mmCIF file of C-alpha atoms and ligand atoms in Angstrom:
data_model
loop_
_atom_site.group_PDB
_atom_site.id
_atom_site.type_symbol
_atom_site.label_atom_id
_atom_site.label_comp_id
_atom_site.label_asym_id
_atom_site.label_seq_id
_atom_site.Cartn_x
_atom_site.Cartn_y
_atom_site.Cartn_z
ATOM 1 C CA MET A 1112 91.028 99.754 56.894
ATOM 2 C CA LYS A 1113 93.993 101.162 55.333
ATOM 3 C CA LEU A 1114 96.487 103.395 56.797
ATOM 4 C CA ASP A 1115 96.650 106.307 55.196
ATOM 5 C CA ASP A 1116 98.655 109.254 55.745
ATOM 6 C CA ALA A 1117 96.265 111.140 57.830
ATOM 7 C CA LEU A 1118 95.095 108.534 59.734
ATOM 8 C CA ALA A 1119 98.961 107.527 60.668
ATOM 9 C CA ARG A 1120 99.874 111.289 61.495
ATOM 10 C CA THR A 1121 96.652 111.026 63.775
ATOM 11 C CA ILE A 1122 97.834 108.146 65.902
ATOM 12 C CA TYR A 1123 101.315 109.224 66.049
ATOM 13 C CA GLU A 1124 100.100 112.402 67.642
ATOM 14 C CA ARG A 1125 97.862 110.654 69.811
ATOM 15 C CA ALA A 1126 100.618 108.306 70.716
ATOM 16 C CA ALA A 1127 103.259 110.829 71.297
ATOM 17 C CA LEU A 1128 100.969 112.612 73.799
ATOM 18 C CA CYS A 1129 100.701 109.418 75.850
ATOM 19 C CA ARG A 1130 104.611 108.680 75.583
ATOM 20 C CA ALA A 1131 105.311 112.355 76.648
ATOM 21 C CA PHE A 1132 102.525 111.870 79.451
ATOM 22 C CA GLU A 1133 104.417 108.567 80.689
ATOM 23 C CA GLU A 1134 107.948 110.445 80.447
ATOM 24 C CA GLU A 1135 107.007 113.347 82.521
ATOM 25 C CA SER A 1136 105.145 110.994 85.322
ATOM 26 C CA PHE A 1137 108.280 109.053 85.439
ATOM 27 C CA ARG A 1138 110.274 111.983 86.145
ATOM 28 C CA GLN A 1139 107.376 112.942 88.650
ATOM 29 C CA VAL A 1140 107.693 109.795 90.664
ATOM 30 C CA GLN A 1141 111.338 110.039 90.401
ATOM 31 C CA LYS A 1142 110.847 113.340 92.279
ATOM 32 C CA GLY A 1143 108.517 112.222 94.759
ATOM 33 C CA ASN A 1144 105.728 114.154 93.972
ATOM 34 C CA ILE A 1145 103.413 110.959 93.626
ATOM 35 C CA LYS A 1146 102.775 109.295 96.637
ATOM 36 C CA PHE A 1147 101.556 105.855 95.606
ATOM 37 C CA PRO A 1148 101.962 102.763 93.185
ATOM 38 C CA VAL A 1149 102.454 104.467 89.324
ATOM 39 C CA TYR A 1150 101.590 101.881 86.353
ATOM 40 C CA LEU A 1151 102.879 103.394 83.224
ATOM 41 C CA SER A 1152 101.843 102.280 79.963
ATOM 42 C CA ALA A 1153 105.023 103.620 77.937
ATOM 43 C CA GLY A 1154 105.451 101.489 74.948
ATOM 44 C CA GLN A 1155 101.667 100.360 74.698
ATOM 45 C CA GLU A 1156 100.556 103.194 73.348
ATOM 46 C CA TYR A 1157 99.649 102.201 69.867
ATOM 47 C CA ALA A 1158 96.728 99.707 70.934
ATOM 48 C CA PRO A 1159 94.897 102.828 72.118
ATOM 49 C CA ALA A 1160 95.981 104.992 69.917
ATOM 50 C CA THR A 1161 95.600 103.106 66.732
ATOM 51 C CA VAL A 1162 91.937 101.738 67.887
ATOM 52 C CA SER A 1163 90.668 105.440 69.023
ATOM 53 C CA ALA A 1164 91.694 106.552 65.639
ATOM 54 C CA TRP A 1165 89.791 104.106 63.748
ATOM 55 C CA LEU A 1166 86.833 104.397 65.865
ATOM 56 C CA GLU A 1167 86.758 108.004 65.093
ATOM 57 C CA ARG A 1168 87.192 107.669 61.096
ATOM 58 C CA ARG A 1169 84.314 105.294 61.292
ATOM 59 C CA GLY A 1170 82.387 107.985 63.153
ATOM 60 C CA LEU A 1171 81.338 106.031 66.470
ATOM 61 C CA ALA A 1172 80.799 108.461 69.018
ATOM 62 C CA GLU A 1173 78.585 106.170 71.477
ATOM 63 C CA ARG A 1174 80.772 103.561 72.924
ATOM 64 C CA GLN A 1175 81.753 102.884 76.543
ATOM 65 C CA ILE A 1176 85.298 101.959 77.379
ATOM 66 C CA PHE A 1177 86.534 99.524 80.296
ATOM 67 C CA ILE A 1178 90.314 99.790 81.294
ATOM 68 C CA GLN A 1179 92.497 98.384 83.983
ATOM 69 C CA HIS A 1180 95.461 99.657 85.754
ATOM 70 C CA ARG A 1181 97.987 100.495 83.330
ATOM 71 C CA GLY A 1182 95.293 102.894 81.489
ATOM 72 C CA HIS A 1183 96.965 106.250 81.222
ATOM 73 C CA SER A 1184 97.426 105.912 77.341
ATOM 74 C CA THR A 1185 93.723 104.267 77.025
ATOM 75 C CA TYR A 1186 92.344 107.480 79.079
ATOM 76 C CA LEU A 1187 94.075 110.082 77.100
ATOM 77 C CA ALA A 1188 93.772 108.259 73.505
ATOM 78 C CA PHE A 1189 90.018 108.273 74.100
ATOM 79 C CA GLY A 1190 89.738 111.634 75.356
ATOM 80 C CA GLY A 1191 90.386 111.902 78.977
ATOM 81 C CA ASP A 1192 91.035 115.089 80.181
ATOM 82 C CA LEU A 1193 94.763 115.764 80.915
ATOM 83 C CA ASP A 1194 94.617 118.136 83.627
ATOM 84 C CA LYS A 1195 92.194 115.761 85.959
ATOM 85 C CA LEU A 1196 94.613 113.126 85.237
ATOM 86 C CA VAL A 1197 97.483 115.237 86.347
ATOM 87 C CA LEU A 1198 95.286 116.100 89.651
ATOM 88 C CA GLU A 1199 94.758 112.352 89.923
ATOM 89 C CA LEU A 1200 98.119 111.699 90.394
ATOM 90 C CA LEU A 1201 99.091 113.972 92.907
ATOM 91 C CA GLY A 1202 96.014 112.721 94.905
ATOM 92 C CA ASP A 1203 93.981 115.994 94.785
ATOM 93 C CA GLU A 1204 89.978 115.735 94.794
ATOM 94 C CA ARG A 1205 89.346 117.828 91.687
ATOM 95 C CA GLY A 1206 90.984 114.755 89.892
ATOM 96 C CA CYS A 1207 89.360 112.620 87.188
ATOM 97 C CA ALA A 1208 88.502 109.740 90.238
ATOM 98 C CA PHE A 1209 88.307 112.496 93.226
ATOM 99 C CA GLY A 1210 91.901 111.924 94.045
ATOM 100 C CA MET A 1211 90.783 108.092 95.186
ATOM 101 C CA GLY A 1212 91.613 106.261 92.373
ATOM 102 C CA GLY A 1213 95.540 106.977 92.162
ATOM 103 C CA SER A 1214 96.965 105.908 88.549
ATOM 104 C CA ALA A 1215 94.965 102.492 88.962
ATOM 105 C CA SER A 1216 91.671 103.142 88.879
ATOM 106 C CA ILE A 1217 91.120 106.253 86.802
ATOM 107 C CA GLN A 1218 87.962 107.019 85.041
ATOM 108 C CA SER A 1219 86.214 109.442 82.931
ATOM 109 C CA VAL A 1220 82.756 110.246 83.087
ATOM 110 C CA GLU A 1221 82.907 112.482 80.524
ATOM 111 C CA ALA A 1222 84.443 110.429 78.440
ATOM 112 C CA GLY A 1223 82.718 107.207 78.736
ATOM 113 C CA ILE A 1224 85.482 105.585 80.459
ATOM 114 C CA TYR A 1225 84.958 103.179 83.379
ATOM 115 C CA GLY A 1226 87.863 102.702 85.820
ATOM 116 C CA HIS A 1227 89.140 99.268 87.383
ATOM 117 C CA ASP A 1228 88.435 98.093 90.861
ATOM 118 C CA GLY A 1229 91.738 96.537 91.399
ATOM 119 C CA LEU A 1230 90.683 92.879 91.083
ATOM 120 C CA MET A 1231 92.755 91.661 87.864
ATOM 121 C CA GLY A 1232 90.103 90.691 84.980
ATOM 122 C CA SER A 1233 87.305 91.894 87.189
ATOM 123 C CA HIS A 1234 86.223 94.511 84.385
ATOM 124 C CA GLY A 1235 85.760 91.653 81.941
ATOM 125 C CA PRO A 1236 82.682 90.198 83.319
ATOM 126 C CA ILE A 1237 81.399 93.975 84.106
ATOM 127 C CA ALA A 1238 82.189 95.236 80.561
ATOM 128 C CA VAL A 1239 80.182 92.100 78.951
ATOM 129 C CA GLY A 1240 77.323 92.456 81.643
ATOM 130 C CA MET A 1241 77.036 96.410 80.822
ATOM 131 C CA CYS A 1242 76.938 95.702 76.972
ATOM 132 C CA TYR A 1243 74.229 92.821 77.282
ATOM 133 C CA ALA A 1244 72.137 95.290 79.192
ATOM 134 C CA ASN A 1245 72.832 98.453 77.040
ATOM 135 C CA ARG A 1246 73.815 96.848 73.674
ATOM 136 C CA LYS A 1247 76.224 99.914 73.857
ATOM 137 C CA PRO A 1248 79.215 99.668 71.637
ATOM 138 C CA THR A 1249 81.989 98.294 74.420
ATOM 139 C CA LEU A 1250 85.668 98.319 74.155
ATOM 140 C CA CYS A 1251 87.388 96.449 77.159
ATOM 141 C CA PHE A 1252 91.191 96.913 77.282
ATOM 142 C CA THR A 1253 93.238 94.268 79.684
ATOM 143 C CA GLY A 1254 96.278 92.646 80.240
ATOM 144 C CA ASP A 1255 97.578 89.339 78.822
ATOM 145 C CA ALA A 1256 97.125 88.062 82.781
ATOM 146 C CA ALA A 1257 93.792 89.524 83.909
ATOM 147 C CA ALA A 1258 92.622 88.025 80.589
ATOM 148 C CA GLU A 1259 93.567 84.396 82.111
ATOM 149 C CA GLU A 1260 91.126 85.081 85.012
ATOM 150 C CA ASP A 1261 88.181 82.212 85.175
ATOM 151 C CA TYR A 1262 85.740 84.744 85.027
ATOM 152 C CA PHE A 1263 87.255 86.634 82.383
ATOM 153 C CA LEU A 1264 87.194 83.752 79.995
ATOM 154 C CA ALA A 1265 83.956 82.911 81.261
ATOM 155 C CA ALA A 1266 82.668 86.544 80.137
ATOM 156 C CA ILE A 1267 84.256 85.952 76.776
ATOM 157 C CA GLY A 1268 82.094 83.138 76.042
ATOM 158 C CA TRP A 1269 78.889 85.150 77.036
ATOM 159 C CA ALA A 1270 79.926 87.885 75.076
ATOM 160 C CA SER A 1271 80.106 85.134 71.570
ATOM 161 C CA THR A 1272 76.848 83.552 72.710
ATOM 162 C CA LYS A 1273 74.831 86.623 72.973
ATOM 163 C CA GLY A 1274 76.921 88.278 69.725
ATOM 164 C CA LEU A 1275 77.536 91.435 71.710
ATOM 165 C CA PRO A 1276 79.037 94.544 70.217
ATOM 166 C CA ILE A 1277 82.209 94.446 72.418
ATOM 167 C CA LEU A 1278 85.949 94.608 71.278
ATOM 168 C CA PHE A 1279 88.192 92.987 73.599
ATOM 169 C CA VAL A 1280 91.914 94.142 73.132
ATOM 170 C CA VAL A 1281 94.445 92.323 75.270
ATOM 171 C CA GLU A 1282 97.444 94.290 75.558
ATOM 172 C CA ASP A 1283 99.894 91.358 75.691
ATOM 173 C CA ASN A 1284 103.044 92.472 77.126
ATOM 174 C CA ASN A 1285 104.048 89.007 77.976
ATOM 175 C CA LEU A 1286 104.238 89.864 81.591
ATOM 176 C CA SER A 1287 102.304 89.537 84.910
ATOM 177 C CA ILE A 1288 104.409 91.579 86.698
ATOM 178 C CA LEU A 1289 107.655 89.992 86.096
ATOM 179 C CA THR A 1290 106.492 86.258 85.240
ATOM 180 C CA GLU A 1291 106.667 85.899 81.621
ATOM 181 C CA LYS A 1292 103.588 84.271 79.694
ATOM 182 C CA LYS A 1293 105.370 80.982 79.089
ATOM 183 C CA VAL A 1294 105.496 80.236 82.807
ATOM 184 C CA ARG A 1295 101.970 81.105 83.247
ATOM 185 C CA ARG A 1296 100.287 79.303 80.562
ATOM 186 C CA ASN A 1297 100.560 77.014 77.005
ATOM 187 C CA TRP A 1298 97.809 78.678 75.224
ATOM 188 C CA GLU A 1299 97.138 81.996 73.310
ATOM 189 C CA MET A 1300 94.137 84.427 74.182
ATOM 190 C CA ASP A 1301 93.264 84.752 70.128
ATOM 191 C CA LYS A 1302 92.909 80.906 70.213
ATOM 192 C CA VAL A 1303 90.709 80.663 72.939
ATOM 193 C CA ALA A 1304 88.499 83.052 71.976
ATOM 194 C CA ARG A 1305 88.258 81.542 68.183
ATOM 195 C CA GLY A 1306 87.285 78.258 70.147
ATOM 196 C CA MET A 1307 84.737 80.187 71.895
ATOM 197 C CA GLU A 1308 83.520 81.260 68.228
ATOM 198 C CA MET A 1309 84.452 84.803 68.504
ATOM 199 C CA ALA A 1310 86.408 86.726 65.654
ATOM 200 C CA ALA A 1311 90.074 86.956 67.515
ATOM 201 C CA PHE A 1312 93.554 87.865 65.894
ATOM 202 C CA ASP A 1313 97.332 87.744 67.151
ATOM 203 C CA LEU A 1314 98.972 91.240 66.163
ATOM 204 C CA GLU A 1315 101.816 93.242 66.751
ATOM 205 C CA ASP A 1316 101.241 96.773 67.691
ATOM 206 C CA ASP A 1317 101.773 97.906 64.438
ATOM 207 C CA PRO A 1318 98.986 100.129 63.305
ATOM 208 C CA GLU A 1319 98.662 98.659 59.897
ATOM 209 C CA GLN A 1320 98.127 95.346 61.296
ATOM 210 C CA ILE A 1321 95.520 96.510 63.845
ATOM 211 C CA LEU A 1322 93.630 98.124 61.115
ATOM 212 C CA ALA A 1323 93.802 95.284 58.636
ATOM 213 C CA ARG A 1324 91.833 93.282 61.131
ATOM 214 C CA ILE A 1325 89.533 95.397 63.088
ATOM 215 C CA ASP A 1326 86.967 96.197 60.683
ATOM 216 C CA GLY A 1327 83.418 94.461 61.738
ATOM 217 C CA ALA A 1328 84.433 95.185 65.099
ATOM 218 C CA LEU A 1329 81.852 96.542 67.378
ATOM 219 C CA GLU A 1330 79.406 94.955 65.129
ATOM 220 C CA ARG A 1331 79.978 91.500 66.463
ATOM 221 C CA PRO A 1332 81.980 90.340 69.308
ATOM 222 C CA MET A 1333 86.089 90.146 68.548
ATOM 223 C CA LEU A 1334 89.204 90.024 70.521
ATOM 224 C CA LEU A 1335 92.604 91.445 69.493
ATOM 225 C CA ASN A 1336 95.630 90.161 71.212
ATOM 226 C CA VAL A 1337 97.903 93.058 70.385
ATOM 227 C CA ARG A 1338 101.716 92.450 71.150
ATOM 228 C CA THR A 1339 103.108 95.290 73.320
ATOM 229 C CA HIS A 1340 106.349 96.155 74.802
ATOM 230 C CA ARG A 1341 106.706 97.425 78.314
ATOM 231 C CA LEU A 1342 109.211 99.782 78.520
ATOM 232 C CA PHE A 1343 109.243 100.714 81.984
ATOM 233 C CA TRP A 1344 108.966 98.442 85.062
ATOM 234 C CA HIS A 1345 105.634 97.042 86.464
ATOM 235 C CA ALA A 1346 105.346 100.003 88.729
ATOM 236 C CA GLY A 1347 107.002 103.065 89.623
ATOM 237 C CA ALA A 1348 109.670 104.791 87.338
ATOM 238 C CA GLY A 1349 112.598 102.552 86.582
ATOM 239 C CA ILE A 1350 113.838 100.558 83.603
ATOM 240 C CA GLU A 1351 114.500 96.736 83.301
ATOM 241 C CA SER A 1352 116.261 97.014 79.882
ATOM 242 C CA THR A 1353 117.360 99.515 77.119
ATOM 243 C CA ASP A 1354 117.228 96.787 74.901
ATOM 244 C CA ILE A 1355 113.310 96.764 74.179
ATOM 245 C CA PHE A 1356 111.474 97.507 70.802
ATOM 246 C CA ASP A 1357 109.827 101.021 70.822
ATOM 247 C CA ARG A 1358 106.865 100.929 68.618
ATOM 248 C CA HIS A 1359 107.032 105.071 68.859
ATOM 249 C CA LYS A 1360 110.322 105.165 67.469
ATOM 250 C CA ALA A 1361 109.701 102.643 64.708
ATOM 251 C CA PHE A 1362 106.348 104.650 63.718
ATOM 252 C CA GLY A 1363 107.900 107.663 63.424
ATOM 253 C CA ALA A 1364 109.670 106.373 60.259
ATOM 254 C CA ARG A 1365 106.397 105.667 58.573
ATOM 255 C CA VAL A 1366 105.133 109.872 59.613
ATOM 256 C CA GLY A 1367 108.640 111.637 58.955
ATOM 257 C CA ALA A 1368 111.176 111.918 61.115
ATOM 258 C CA ASP A 1369 110.988 115.923 61.161
ATOM 259 C CA TRP A 1370 107.148 116.096 61.648
ATOM 260 C CA ALA A 1371 107.490 113.318 64.339
ATOM 261 C CA ALA A 1372 110.125 115.070 66.137
ATOM 262 C CA GLY A 1373 107.769 118.499 66.182
ATOM 263 C CA VAL A 1374 105.460 116.318 67.468
ATOM 264 C CA ASN A 1375 106.722 115.006 70.349
ATOM 265 C CA GLU A 1376 108.339 118.592 71.058
ATOM 266 C CA ARG A 1377 104.685 120.009 71.300
ATOM 267 C CA SER A 1378 103.165 117.265 73.326
ATOM 268 C CA ARG A 1379 106.355 117.429 75.984
ATOM 269 C CA LYS A 1380 105.780 120.677 76.106
ATOM 270 C CA THR A 1381 101.938 120.376 76.554
ATOM 271 C CA VAL A 1382 102.318 117.778 79.404
ATOM 272 C CA GLU A 1383 104.955 119.806 81.096
ATOM 273 C CA GLU A 1384 102.940 122.757 81.662
ATOM 274 C CA ALA A 1385 100.053 120.528 82.631
ATOM 275 C CA TRP A 1386 102.328 119.467 85.260
ATOM 276 C CA ALA A 1387 103.485 122.641 86.330
ATOM 277 C CA ARG A 1388 99.900 124.193 86.265
ATOM 278 C CA ASN A 1389 98.569 121.588 88.646
ATOM 279 C CA LEU A 1390 101.339 121.470 90.776
ATOM 280 C CA ARG A 1391 101.040 125.410 91.537
ATOM 281 C CA LEU A 1392 96.987 124.541 91.929
ATOM 282 C CA CYS A 1393 97.637 121.870 94.677
ATOM 283 C CA ALA A 1394 100.454 124.189 96.394
ATOM 284 C CA LYS A 1395 97.685 126.775 96.909
HETATM 285 C C1 TPP B 2337 92.986 88.676 91.288
HETATM 286 C C2 TPP B 2337 94.241 89.172 91.390
HETATM 287 N N1 TPP B 2337 95.424 88.731 91.232
HETATM 288 C C3 TPP B 2337 96.081 89.369 91.615
HETATM 289 C C4 TPP B 2337 96.481 90.388 91.835
HETATM 290 C C5 TPP B 2337 97.984 91.155 91.634
HETATM 291 N N2 TPP B 2337 98.357 91.652 90.202
HETATM 292 C C6 TPP B 2337 98.439 93.191 90.176
HETATM 293 S S1 TPP B 2337 98.695 93.481 88.472
HETATM 294 C C7 TPP B 2337 98.946 92.027 88.014
HETATM 295 C C8 TPP B 2337 99.739 91.722 86.776
HETATM 296 C C9 TPP B 2337 98.780 91.935 85.964
HETATM 297 O O1 TPP B 2337 99.382 91.659 84.497
HETATM 298 P P1 TPP B 2337 98.626 91.979 83.166
HETATM 299 O O2 TPP B 2337 97.038 92.083 83.495
HETATM 300 O O3 TPP B 2337 99.256 91.450 81.895
HETATM 301 O O4 TPP B 2337 98.523 93.802 83.255
HETATM 302 P P2 TPP B 2337 100.174 94.421 83.029
HETATM 303 O O5 TPP B 2337 100.526 94.673 84.328
HETATM 304 O O6 TPP B 2337 101.192 93.752 82.333
HETATM 305 O O7 TPP B 2337 99.902 95.781 82.304
HETATM 306 C C10 TPP B 2337 98.688 90.987 89.504
HETATM 307 C C11 TPP B 2337 99.102 89.757 89.258
HETATM 308 C C12 TPP B 2337 95.693 91.633 91.734
HETATM 309 N N3 TPP B 2337 95.564 92.711 91.666
HETATM 310 N N4 TPP B 2337 94.080 90.744 91.613
HETATM 311 MG MG1 MG B 2338 100.624 92.150 81.204
#
């Protein structure tokens, strides 16, 4: 699929909401309003924003999505309710996981998003098993470390063998907490998947690159290894370096700086209002 102006703007708007959410969550962690570990996905918005916009453009409404702990952006990009996410981070029973999932195990029954149990990579075989059983188009978002787990690799093999309509999106931030990929392995996920006879590509988190490869996904098994850049700490509110590439800044030029600034401002307001509203609700 080609990246036209309308699609670029949809992707940008989606990513802007996710970024605003993570920046506000960062502040809420610092204020002490969130009482458990929070896994911020700032810097990783463009895989879910692009894949969800592509799905919509294709008119594919029926799908199921499996995510892991760094999932706020995936949840929001695929239509998870903003207020319920805030309430979840406040540990409230009106939250998307009834206040019991925290940041790591968010879900949305309404948006068809299944949450994670915390065992890295467990959602790989679960996603494949579900897809094998009901043959629904299935998206499985995973980290570069979770995808290394033996059971995850075996699940990729089964999806390929059975020709399942599943798309694995590896959000490859090069890190497992703080351990870089080169310390953990000498191979790449796209090569493993190709070795298992699956269409697989290694890409930057650039919407143009993702859209150039994604056509045919959810008709046959596919894996996209998308290189992302985690801006904040593994968990909690902190910054390791101010020198990290930021796709959101880079993509702002594609949609026009003035228009982008307006979108960011509106997203910031939307998110701030949602936090204020739900903090008031929980204080009652
Ligand atoms: C089986 C298992 N091993 C280790 C852990 C501890 N752990 C939690 S998150 C994490 C790193 C996950 O890295 P990745 O999948 O790349 O996701 P990222 O945090 O980079 O988004 C680890 C090792 C765990 N939860 N489960
Ligand atoms: Mg990682």
